[in-house]
Tab-separated table of C-alpha atoms in Angstrom:
chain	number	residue	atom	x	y	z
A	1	UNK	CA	-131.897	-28.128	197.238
A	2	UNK	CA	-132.811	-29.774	200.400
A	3	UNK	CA	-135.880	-31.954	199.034
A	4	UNK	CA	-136.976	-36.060	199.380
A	5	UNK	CA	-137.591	-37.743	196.496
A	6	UNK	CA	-141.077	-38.872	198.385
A	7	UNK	CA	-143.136	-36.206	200.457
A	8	UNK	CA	-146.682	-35.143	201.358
A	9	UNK	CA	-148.222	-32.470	198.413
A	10	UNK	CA	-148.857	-29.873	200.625
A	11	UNK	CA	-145.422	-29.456	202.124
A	12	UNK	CA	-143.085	-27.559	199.110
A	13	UNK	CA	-140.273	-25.917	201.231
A	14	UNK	CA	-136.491	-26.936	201.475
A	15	UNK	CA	-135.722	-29.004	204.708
A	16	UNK	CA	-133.186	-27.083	206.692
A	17	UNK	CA	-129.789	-27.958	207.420
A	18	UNK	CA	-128.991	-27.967	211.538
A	19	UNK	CA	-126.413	-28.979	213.352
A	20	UNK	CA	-127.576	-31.572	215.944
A	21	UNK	CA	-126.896	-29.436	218.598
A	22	UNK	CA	-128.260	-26.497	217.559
A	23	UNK	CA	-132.004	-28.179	218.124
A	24	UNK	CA	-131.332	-30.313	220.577
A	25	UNK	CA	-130.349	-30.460	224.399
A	26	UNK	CA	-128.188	-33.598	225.464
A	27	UNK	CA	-128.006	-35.036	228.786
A	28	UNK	CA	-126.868	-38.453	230.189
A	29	UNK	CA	-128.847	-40.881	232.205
A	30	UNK	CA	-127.752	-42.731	235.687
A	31	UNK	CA	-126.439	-45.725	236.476
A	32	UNK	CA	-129.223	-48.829	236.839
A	33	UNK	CA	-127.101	-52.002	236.581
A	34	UNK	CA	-128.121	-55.625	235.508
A	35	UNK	CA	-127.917	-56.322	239.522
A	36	UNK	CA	-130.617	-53.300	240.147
A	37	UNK	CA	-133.477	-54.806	237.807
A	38	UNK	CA	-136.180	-56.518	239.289
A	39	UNK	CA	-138.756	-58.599	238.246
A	40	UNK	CA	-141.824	-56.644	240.165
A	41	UNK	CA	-140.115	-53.491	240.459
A	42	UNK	CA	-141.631	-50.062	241.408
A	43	UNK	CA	-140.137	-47.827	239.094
A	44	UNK	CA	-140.108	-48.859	235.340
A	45	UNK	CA	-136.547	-48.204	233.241
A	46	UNK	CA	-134.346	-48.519	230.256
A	47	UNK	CA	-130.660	-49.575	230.102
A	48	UNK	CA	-128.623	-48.898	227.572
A	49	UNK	CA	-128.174	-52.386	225.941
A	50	UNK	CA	-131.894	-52.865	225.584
A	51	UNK	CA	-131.641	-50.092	222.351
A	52	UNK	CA	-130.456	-52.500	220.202
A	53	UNK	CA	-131.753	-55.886	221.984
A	54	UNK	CA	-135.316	-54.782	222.503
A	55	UNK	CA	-136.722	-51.592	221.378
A	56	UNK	CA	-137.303	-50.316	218.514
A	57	UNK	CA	-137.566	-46.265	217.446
A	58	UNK	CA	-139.956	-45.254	220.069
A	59	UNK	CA	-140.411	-46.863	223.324
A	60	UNK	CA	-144.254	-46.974	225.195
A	61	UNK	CA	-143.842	-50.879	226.538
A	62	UNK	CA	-141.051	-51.045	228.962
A	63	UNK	CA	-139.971	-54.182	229.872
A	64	UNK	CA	-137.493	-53.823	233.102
A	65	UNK	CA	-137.742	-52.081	236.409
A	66	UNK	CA	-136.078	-51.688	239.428
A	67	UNK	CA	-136.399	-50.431	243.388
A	68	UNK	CA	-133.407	-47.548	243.328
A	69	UNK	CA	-134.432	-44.618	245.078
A	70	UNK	CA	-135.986	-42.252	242.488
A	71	UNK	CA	-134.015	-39.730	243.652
A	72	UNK	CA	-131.150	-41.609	242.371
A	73	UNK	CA	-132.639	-42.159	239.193
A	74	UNK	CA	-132.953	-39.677	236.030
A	75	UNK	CA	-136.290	-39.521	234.379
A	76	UNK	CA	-137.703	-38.864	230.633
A	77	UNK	CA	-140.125	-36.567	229.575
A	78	UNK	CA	-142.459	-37.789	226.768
A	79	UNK	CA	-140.554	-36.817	223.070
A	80	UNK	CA	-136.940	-37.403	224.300
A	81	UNK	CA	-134.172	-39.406	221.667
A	82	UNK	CA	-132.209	-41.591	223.232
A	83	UNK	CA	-129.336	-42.762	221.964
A	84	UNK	CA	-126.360	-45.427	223.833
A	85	UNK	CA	-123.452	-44.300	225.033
A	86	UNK	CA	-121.115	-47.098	224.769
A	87	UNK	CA	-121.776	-50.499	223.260
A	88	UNK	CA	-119.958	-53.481	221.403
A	89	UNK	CA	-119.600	-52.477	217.865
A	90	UNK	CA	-120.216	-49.176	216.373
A	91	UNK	CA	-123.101	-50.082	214.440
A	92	UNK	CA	-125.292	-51.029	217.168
A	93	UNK	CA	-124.235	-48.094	218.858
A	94	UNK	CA	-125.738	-46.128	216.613
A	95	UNK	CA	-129.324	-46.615	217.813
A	96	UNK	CA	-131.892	-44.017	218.203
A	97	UNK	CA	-135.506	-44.486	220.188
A	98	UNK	CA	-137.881	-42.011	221.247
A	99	UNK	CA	-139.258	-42.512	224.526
A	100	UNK	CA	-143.117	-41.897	224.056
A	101	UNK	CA	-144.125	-41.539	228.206
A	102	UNK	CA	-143.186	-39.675	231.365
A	103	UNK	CA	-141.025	-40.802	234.470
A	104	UNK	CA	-139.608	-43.960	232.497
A	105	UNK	CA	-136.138	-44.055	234.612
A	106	UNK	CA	-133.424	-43.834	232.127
A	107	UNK	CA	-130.190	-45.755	232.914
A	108	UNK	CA	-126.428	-44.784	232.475
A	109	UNK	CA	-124.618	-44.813	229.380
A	110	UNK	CA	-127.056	-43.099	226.903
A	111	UNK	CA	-127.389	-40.124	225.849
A	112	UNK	CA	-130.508	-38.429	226.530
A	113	UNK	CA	-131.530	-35.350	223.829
A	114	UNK	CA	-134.151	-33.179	224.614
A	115	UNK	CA	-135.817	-31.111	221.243
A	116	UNK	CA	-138.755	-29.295	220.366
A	117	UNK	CA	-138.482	-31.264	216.994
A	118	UNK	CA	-141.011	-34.428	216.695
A	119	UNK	CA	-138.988	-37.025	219.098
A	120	UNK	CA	-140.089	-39.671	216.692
A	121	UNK	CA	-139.429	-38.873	213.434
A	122	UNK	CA	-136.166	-37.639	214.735
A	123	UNK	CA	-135.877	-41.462	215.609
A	124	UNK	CA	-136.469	-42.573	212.300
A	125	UNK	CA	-134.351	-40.153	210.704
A	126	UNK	CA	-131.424	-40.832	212.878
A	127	UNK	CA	-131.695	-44.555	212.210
A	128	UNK	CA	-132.380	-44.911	208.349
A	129	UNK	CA	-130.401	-41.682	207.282
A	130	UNK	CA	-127.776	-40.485	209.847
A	131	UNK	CA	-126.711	-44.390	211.341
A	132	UNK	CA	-123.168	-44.823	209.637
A	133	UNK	CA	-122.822	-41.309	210.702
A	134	UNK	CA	-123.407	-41.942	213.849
A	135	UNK	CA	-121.460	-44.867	214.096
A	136	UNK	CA	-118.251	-43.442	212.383
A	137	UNK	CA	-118.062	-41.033	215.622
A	138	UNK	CA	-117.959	-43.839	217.779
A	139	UNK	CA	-114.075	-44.225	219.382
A	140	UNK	CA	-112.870	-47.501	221.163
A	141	UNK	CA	-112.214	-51.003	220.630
A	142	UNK	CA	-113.590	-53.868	222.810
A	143	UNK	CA	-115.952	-51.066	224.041
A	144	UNK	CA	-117.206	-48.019	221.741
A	145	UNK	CA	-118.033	-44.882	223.405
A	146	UNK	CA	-120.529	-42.058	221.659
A	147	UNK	CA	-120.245	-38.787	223.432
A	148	UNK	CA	-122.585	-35.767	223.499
A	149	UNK	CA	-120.025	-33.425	222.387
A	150	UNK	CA	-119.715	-35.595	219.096
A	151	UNK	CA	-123.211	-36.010	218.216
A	152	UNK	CA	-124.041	-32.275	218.896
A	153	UNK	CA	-122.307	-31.741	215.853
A	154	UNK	CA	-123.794	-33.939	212.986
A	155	UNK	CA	-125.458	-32.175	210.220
A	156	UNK	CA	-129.119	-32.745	209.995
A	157	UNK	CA	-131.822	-32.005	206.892
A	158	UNK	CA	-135.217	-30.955	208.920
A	159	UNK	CA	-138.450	-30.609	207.673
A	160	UNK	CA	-140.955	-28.216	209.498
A	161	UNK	CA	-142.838	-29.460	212.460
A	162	UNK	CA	-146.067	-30.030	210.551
A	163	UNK	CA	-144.276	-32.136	207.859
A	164	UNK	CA	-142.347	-34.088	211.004
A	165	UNK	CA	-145.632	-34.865	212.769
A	166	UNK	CA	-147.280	-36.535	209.175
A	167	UNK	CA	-144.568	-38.724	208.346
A	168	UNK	CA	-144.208	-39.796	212.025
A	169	UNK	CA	-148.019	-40.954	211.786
A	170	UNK	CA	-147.330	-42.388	209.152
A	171	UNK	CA	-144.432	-44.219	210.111
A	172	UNK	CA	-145.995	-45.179	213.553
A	173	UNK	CA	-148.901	-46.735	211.793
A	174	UNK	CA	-147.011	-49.184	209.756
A	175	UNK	CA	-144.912	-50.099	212.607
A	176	UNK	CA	-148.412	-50.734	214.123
A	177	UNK	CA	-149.231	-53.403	211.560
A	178	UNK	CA	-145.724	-54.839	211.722
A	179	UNK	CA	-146.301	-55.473	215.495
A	180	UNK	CA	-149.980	-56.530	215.181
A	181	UNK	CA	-148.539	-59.241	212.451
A	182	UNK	CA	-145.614	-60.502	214.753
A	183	UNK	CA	-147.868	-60.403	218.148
A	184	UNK	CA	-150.390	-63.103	215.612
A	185	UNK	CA	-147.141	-64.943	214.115
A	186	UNK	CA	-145.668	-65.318	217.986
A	187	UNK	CA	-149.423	-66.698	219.269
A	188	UNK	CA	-149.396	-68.919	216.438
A	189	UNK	CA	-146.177	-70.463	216.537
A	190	UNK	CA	-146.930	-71.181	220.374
A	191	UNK	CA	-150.266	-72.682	219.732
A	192	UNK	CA	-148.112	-74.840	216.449
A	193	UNK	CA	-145.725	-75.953	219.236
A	194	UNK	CA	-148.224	-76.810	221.991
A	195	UNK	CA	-150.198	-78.342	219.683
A	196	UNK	CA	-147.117	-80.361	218.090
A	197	UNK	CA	-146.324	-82.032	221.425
A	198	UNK	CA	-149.663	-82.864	222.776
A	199	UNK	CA	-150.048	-84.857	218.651
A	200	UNK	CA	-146.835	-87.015	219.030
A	201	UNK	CA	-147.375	-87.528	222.647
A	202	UNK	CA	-150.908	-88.827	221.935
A	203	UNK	CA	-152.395	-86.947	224.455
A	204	UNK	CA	-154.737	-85.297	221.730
A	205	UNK	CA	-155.569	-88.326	218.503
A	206	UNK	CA	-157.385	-88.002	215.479
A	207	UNK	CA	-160.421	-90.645	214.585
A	208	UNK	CA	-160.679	-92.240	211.047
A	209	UNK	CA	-163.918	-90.248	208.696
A	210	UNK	CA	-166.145	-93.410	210.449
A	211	UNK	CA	-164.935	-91.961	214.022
A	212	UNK	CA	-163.413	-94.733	214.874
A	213	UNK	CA	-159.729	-94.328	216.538
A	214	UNK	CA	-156.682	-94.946	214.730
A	215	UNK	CA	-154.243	-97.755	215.309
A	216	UNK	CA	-151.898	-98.051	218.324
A	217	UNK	CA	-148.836	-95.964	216.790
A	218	UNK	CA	-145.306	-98.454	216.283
A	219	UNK	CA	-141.698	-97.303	217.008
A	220	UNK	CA	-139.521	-97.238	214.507
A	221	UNK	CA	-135.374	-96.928	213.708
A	222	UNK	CA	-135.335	-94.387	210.876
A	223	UNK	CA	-133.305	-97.308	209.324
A	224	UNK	CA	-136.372	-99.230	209.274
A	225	UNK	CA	-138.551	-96.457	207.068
A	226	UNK	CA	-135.946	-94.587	204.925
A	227	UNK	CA	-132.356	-94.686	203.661
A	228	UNK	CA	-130.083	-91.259	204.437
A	229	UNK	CA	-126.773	-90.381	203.157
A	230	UNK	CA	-124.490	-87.133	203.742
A	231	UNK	CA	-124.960	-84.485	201.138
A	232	UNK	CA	-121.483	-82.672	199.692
A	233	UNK	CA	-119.029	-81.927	202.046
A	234	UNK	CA	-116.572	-80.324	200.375
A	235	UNK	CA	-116.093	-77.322	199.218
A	236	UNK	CA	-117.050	-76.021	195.737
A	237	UNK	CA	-116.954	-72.847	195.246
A	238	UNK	CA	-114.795	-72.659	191.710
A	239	UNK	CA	-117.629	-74.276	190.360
A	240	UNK	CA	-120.370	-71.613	191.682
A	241	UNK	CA	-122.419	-70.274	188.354
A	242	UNK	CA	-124.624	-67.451	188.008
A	243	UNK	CA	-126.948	-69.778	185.938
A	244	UNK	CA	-127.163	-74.202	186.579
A	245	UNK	CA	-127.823	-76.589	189.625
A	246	UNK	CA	-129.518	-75.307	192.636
A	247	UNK	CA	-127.211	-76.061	195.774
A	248	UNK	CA	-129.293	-75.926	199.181
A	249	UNK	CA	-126.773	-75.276	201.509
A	250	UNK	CA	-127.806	-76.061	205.377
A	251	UNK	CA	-128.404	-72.205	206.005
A	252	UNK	CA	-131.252	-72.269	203.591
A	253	UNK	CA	-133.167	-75.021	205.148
A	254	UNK	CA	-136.168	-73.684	207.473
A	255	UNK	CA	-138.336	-75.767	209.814
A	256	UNK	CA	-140.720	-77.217	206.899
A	257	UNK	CA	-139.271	-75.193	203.969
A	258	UNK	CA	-136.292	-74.243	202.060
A	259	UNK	CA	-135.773	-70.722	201.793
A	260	UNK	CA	-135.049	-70.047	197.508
A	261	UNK	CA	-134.422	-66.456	197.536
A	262	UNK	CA	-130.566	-67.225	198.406
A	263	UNK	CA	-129.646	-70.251	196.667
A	264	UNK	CA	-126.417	-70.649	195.190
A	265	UNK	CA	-126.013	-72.525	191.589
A	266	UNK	CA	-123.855	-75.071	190.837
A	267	UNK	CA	-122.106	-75.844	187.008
A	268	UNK	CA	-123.696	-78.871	185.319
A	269	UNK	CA	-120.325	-80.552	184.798
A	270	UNK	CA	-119.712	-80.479	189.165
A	271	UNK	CA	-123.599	-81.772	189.192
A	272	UNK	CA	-123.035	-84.540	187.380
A	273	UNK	CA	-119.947	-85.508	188.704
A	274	UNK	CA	-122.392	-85.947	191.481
A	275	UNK	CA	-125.493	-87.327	189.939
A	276	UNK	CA	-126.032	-89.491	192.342
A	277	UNK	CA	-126.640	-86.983	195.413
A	278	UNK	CA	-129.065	-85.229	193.446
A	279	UNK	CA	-132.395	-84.658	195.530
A	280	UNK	CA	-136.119	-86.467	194.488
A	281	UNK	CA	-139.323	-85.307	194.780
A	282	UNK	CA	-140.602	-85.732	198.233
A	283	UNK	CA	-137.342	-86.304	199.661
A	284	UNK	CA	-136.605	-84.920	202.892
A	285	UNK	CA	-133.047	-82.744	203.693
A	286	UNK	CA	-131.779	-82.093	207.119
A	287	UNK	CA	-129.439	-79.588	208.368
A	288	UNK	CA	-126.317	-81.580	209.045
A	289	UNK	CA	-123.762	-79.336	210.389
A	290	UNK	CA	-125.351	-75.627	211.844
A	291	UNK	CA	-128.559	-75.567	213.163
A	292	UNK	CA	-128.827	-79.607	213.352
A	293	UNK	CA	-131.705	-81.196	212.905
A	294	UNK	CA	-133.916	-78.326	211.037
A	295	UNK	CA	-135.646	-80.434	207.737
A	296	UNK	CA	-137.998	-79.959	204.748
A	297	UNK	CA	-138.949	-81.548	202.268
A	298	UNK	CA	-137.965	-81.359	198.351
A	299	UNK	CA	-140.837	-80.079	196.369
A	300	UNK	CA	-140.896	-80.080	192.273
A	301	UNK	CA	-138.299	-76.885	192.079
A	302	UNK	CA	-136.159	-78.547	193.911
A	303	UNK	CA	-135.818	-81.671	191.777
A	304	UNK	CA	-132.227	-82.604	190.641
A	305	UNK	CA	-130.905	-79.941	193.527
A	306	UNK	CA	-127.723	-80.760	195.427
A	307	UNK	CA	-127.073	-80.024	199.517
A	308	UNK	CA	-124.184	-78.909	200.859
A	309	UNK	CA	-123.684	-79.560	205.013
A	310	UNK	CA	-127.038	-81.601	204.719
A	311	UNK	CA	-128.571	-84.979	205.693
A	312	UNK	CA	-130.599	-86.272	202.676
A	313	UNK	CA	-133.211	-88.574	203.575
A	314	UNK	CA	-135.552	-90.744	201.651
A	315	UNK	CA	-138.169	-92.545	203.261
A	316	UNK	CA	-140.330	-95.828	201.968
A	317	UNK	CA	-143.344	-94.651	201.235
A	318	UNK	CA	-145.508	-97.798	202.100
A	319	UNK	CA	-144.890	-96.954	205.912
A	320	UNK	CA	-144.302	-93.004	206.254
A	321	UNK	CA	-145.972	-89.562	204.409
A	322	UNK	CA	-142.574	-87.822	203.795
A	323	UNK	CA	-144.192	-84.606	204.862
A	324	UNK	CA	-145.252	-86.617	208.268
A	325	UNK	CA	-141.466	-87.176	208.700
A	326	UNK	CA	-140.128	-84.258	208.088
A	327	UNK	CA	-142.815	-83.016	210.721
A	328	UNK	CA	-141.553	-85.357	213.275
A	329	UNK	CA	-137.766	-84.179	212.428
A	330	UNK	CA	-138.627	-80.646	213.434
A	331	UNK	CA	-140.549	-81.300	216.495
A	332	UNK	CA	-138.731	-80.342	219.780
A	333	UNK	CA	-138.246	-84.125	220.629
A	334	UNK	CA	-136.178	-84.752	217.984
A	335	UNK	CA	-134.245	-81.259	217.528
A	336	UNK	CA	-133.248	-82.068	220.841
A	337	UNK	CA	-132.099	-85.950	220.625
A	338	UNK	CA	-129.839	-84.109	217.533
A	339	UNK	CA	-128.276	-81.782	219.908
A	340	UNK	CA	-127.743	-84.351	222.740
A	341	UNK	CA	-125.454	-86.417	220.373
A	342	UNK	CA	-123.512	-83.466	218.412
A	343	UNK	CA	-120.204	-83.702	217.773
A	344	UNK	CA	-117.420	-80.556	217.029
A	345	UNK	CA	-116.013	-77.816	219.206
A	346	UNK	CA	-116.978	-75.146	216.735
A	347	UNK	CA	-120.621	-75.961	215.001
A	348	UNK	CA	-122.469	-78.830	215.917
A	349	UNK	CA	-121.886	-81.606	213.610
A	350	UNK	CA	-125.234	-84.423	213.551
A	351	UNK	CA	-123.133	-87.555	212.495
A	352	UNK	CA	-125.265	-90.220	210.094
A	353	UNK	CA	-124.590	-93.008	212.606
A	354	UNK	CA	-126.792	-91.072	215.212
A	355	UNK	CA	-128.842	-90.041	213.503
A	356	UNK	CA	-129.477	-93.293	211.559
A	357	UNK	CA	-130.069	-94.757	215.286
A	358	UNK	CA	-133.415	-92.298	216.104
A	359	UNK	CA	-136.586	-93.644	216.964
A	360	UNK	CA	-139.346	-92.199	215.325
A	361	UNK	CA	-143.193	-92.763	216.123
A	362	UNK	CA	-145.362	-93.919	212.960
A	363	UNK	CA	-149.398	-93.783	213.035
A	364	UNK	CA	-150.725	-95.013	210.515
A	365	UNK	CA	-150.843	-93.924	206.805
A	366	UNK	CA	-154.051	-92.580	207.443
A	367	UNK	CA	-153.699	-91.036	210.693
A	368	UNK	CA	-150.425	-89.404	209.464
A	369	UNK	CA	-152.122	-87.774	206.782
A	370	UNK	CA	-154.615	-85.965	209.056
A	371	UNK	CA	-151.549	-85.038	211.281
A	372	UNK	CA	-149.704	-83.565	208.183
A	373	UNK	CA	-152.152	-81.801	207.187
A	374	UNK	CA	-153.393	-80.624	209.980
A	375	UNK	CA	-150.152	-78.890	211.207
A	376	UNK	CA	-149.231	-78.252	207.716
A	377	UNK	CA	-151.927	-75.909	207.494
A	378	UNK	CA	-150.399	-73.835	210.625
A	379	UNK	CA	-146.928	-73.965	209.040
A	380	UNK	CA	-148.370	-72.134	206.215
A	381	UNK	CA	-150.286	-69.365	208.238
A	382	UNK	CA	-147.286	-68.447	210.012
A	383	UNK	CA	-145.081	-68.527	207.049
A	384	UNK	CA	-147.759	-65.838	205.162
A	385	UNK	CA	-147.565	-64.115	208.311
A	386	UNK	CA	-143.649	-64.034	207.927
A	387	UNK	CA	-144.058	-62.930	203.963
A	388	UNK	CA	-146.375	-60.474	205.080
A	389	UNK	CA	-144.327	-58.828	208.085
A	390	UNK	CA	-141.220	-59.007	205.550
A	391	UNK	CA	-142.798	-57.003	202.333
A	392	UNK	CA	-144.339	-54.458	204.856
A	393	UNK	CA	-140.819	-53.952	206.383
A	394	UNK	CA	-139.337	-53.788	202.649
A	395	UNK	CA	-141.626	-50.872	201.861
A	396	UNK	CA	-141.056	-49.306	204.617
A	397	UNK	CA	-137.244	-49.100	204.437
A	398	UNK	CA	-137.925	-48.097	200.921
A	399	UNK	CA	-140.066	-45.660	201.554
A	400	UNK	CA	-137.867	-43.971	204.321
A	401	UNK	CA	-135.084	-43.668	202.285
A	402	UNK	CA	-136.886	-41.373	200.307
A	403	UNK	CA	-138.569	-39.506	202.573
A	404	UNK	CA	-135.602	-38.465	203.769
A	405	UNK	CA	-133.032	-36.227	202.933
């Protein structure tokens, strides 16, 4: 029996089993090259390697355009799949959109299908049920091709039309709160980094509670406020546990935070071999080889944690807030004085002597712990925001998967 695990109540028949191109019409768009788009263009359009760079399953806000001649140019009807033609790997091949509007000029290399069937669930369907299917038709090796001819004959479960419509609504309306969250993350993390450099440039200061302003900020070595050594540099992996030591490696270290949900354990006996590289409270760890630079601080989980590919940093307390610090190490300034003196071919390596050279600005106590605060309270917004836009797109895969069949 044809049947999801997760439906509407009202809809109680089988979905129906179709070949692809036995509800569906497939066409091919024409050519619009890199060369042909424009920034003010007259005629707005879709090229194949935007599917999988840009949009998602349906497609309203077009981003290119271009001046061909229109009669040049193949157009969509509102409700038609698109799907690429060729790509890099098969996977991203495999990449289904619905375009939602009329006279959007559709470029060469995709496959254009035409179907009386609900454009977007079709989308969906493709792309959370039917992708490694798709993908296992694709033929080639530095360049994959998908062809019509191939995709007319993948096997399809379909629910009626009614049933289509409701769980594309549905669908659409939690993609609609995804966006609305990542259009209010994006806004906020540009106001956070506006707001960053006009703070450590001084061009916006805090006053004291009395309203009085601050002291002239001093320049200091980082040698001069804290002591930083390499974390482990070898690798350990025989002595990787289910159960023991946390191990931050440099891929888990966000701007302000450590990201626990991947961590890797360590056995006691390798930890305290290496006792003395375990972390503190309050002490600060920087991404050493990677994406150099990136730091956060050690909070009380983290206690008696090792880092692997990290700088671990401890700073004297009776000059510098760690959290102001840390702060400083992820602002633009600095990120970018760590990639001006990497070292390596392959990943960029931030060596201790540079980075023990830095200059970093210190307010005082006082004044740091407004600007801490301050931004910390941003850094938390957008990393809710993040949580939120992550458990919403959790449920939805989960859901999908089982309203499919």
């Amino acid at each position: 029996m044809n049947i999801p695990l997760l439906r509407f109540p009202e809809f109680k028949d089988n979905w129906e089993k179709h070949k692809f191109g036995e509800i569906a019409i497939f066409s091919k768009g024409k050519g619009i090259s890199k060369a042909d788009i424009v920034e003010n263009g007259a005629i707005e359009c879709i090229r194949y390697g935007e599917l999988y760079t840009t949009y998602g399953e349906t497609i309203s806000d077009v981003k290119s355009r271009t001046n061909i001649d229109a009669n040049d140019l193949v157009f969509s009807e509102a409700n038609d799949v698109i799907i690429p033609a060729s790509g890099e790997t098969q996977i991203d091949i495999a990449t289904a959109s619905c375009v939602l509007r009329n006279g959007i000029a559709l470029g060469g290399d995709l496959n254009v299908i035409k179907t009386k069937n609900n454009g977007v669930f079709l989308s969906y369907y493709l792309n959370y049920k039917k992708k490694l299917d798709i993908a296992s038709l694709a033929q080639g090796i530095s360049v994959v091709h998908l062809y019509s001819s191939q995709l007319s004959l993948i096997e399809l479960n379909l629910p009626s039309n009614p049933e289509q419509d409701k769980i594309a609504v549905l669908i659409r309306s939690v993609d609609d709160k995804i966006n609305v969250l990542k259009k209010k993350k994006c806004l906020l993390e540009k106001y956070k980094k506006g707001i960053m450099q006009k703070l450590f440039s001084q061009q916006l200061r805090f006053k004291d509670d009395n309203g009085t302003d601050f002291p002239e900020w001093e320049k200091k070595k980082i040698t001069d406020i804290a002591n930083t050594a390499i974390g482990l540099v070898t690798t350990m992996t025989t002595s990787y546990v289910d159960v023991g030591i946390p191990l931050i490696r440099n891929s888990d270290i966000k701007e302000n935070r450590v990201n626990k949900t991947q961590l890797i354990y360590l056995d006691e006996a390798f930890a305290l071999k290496h006792k003395h590289k375990k972390f503190q409270l309050n002490d600060i760890v920087t991404v050493h080889t990677g994406d150099i630079g990136i730091s956060a601080v050690i909070d009380e989980s983290l206690v008696g944690c090792l880092g692997f590919a990290t700088l671990n940093t401890r700073v004297n307390t009776d000059y510098v807030l760690p959290e102001f610090v840390c702060i400083y190490y992820n602002t633009p300034k600095s990120i970018n004085y760590a990639i001006s003196v990497a070292t390596g071919d392959g990943r960029s390596n931030y060596n201790l002597k540079d980075f023990d050279n830095a200059i970093i600005p210190v307010p005082s106590i006082k004044e740091q712990r407004k600007i801490s605060r301050f931004l910390l309270s941003i850094y938390k917004n957008i990393n809710n925001l993040d949580l939120q836009i992550k458990q919403i797109e959790n449920w939805k895969k989960g859901t999908l998967q089982k309203m499919f069949c």
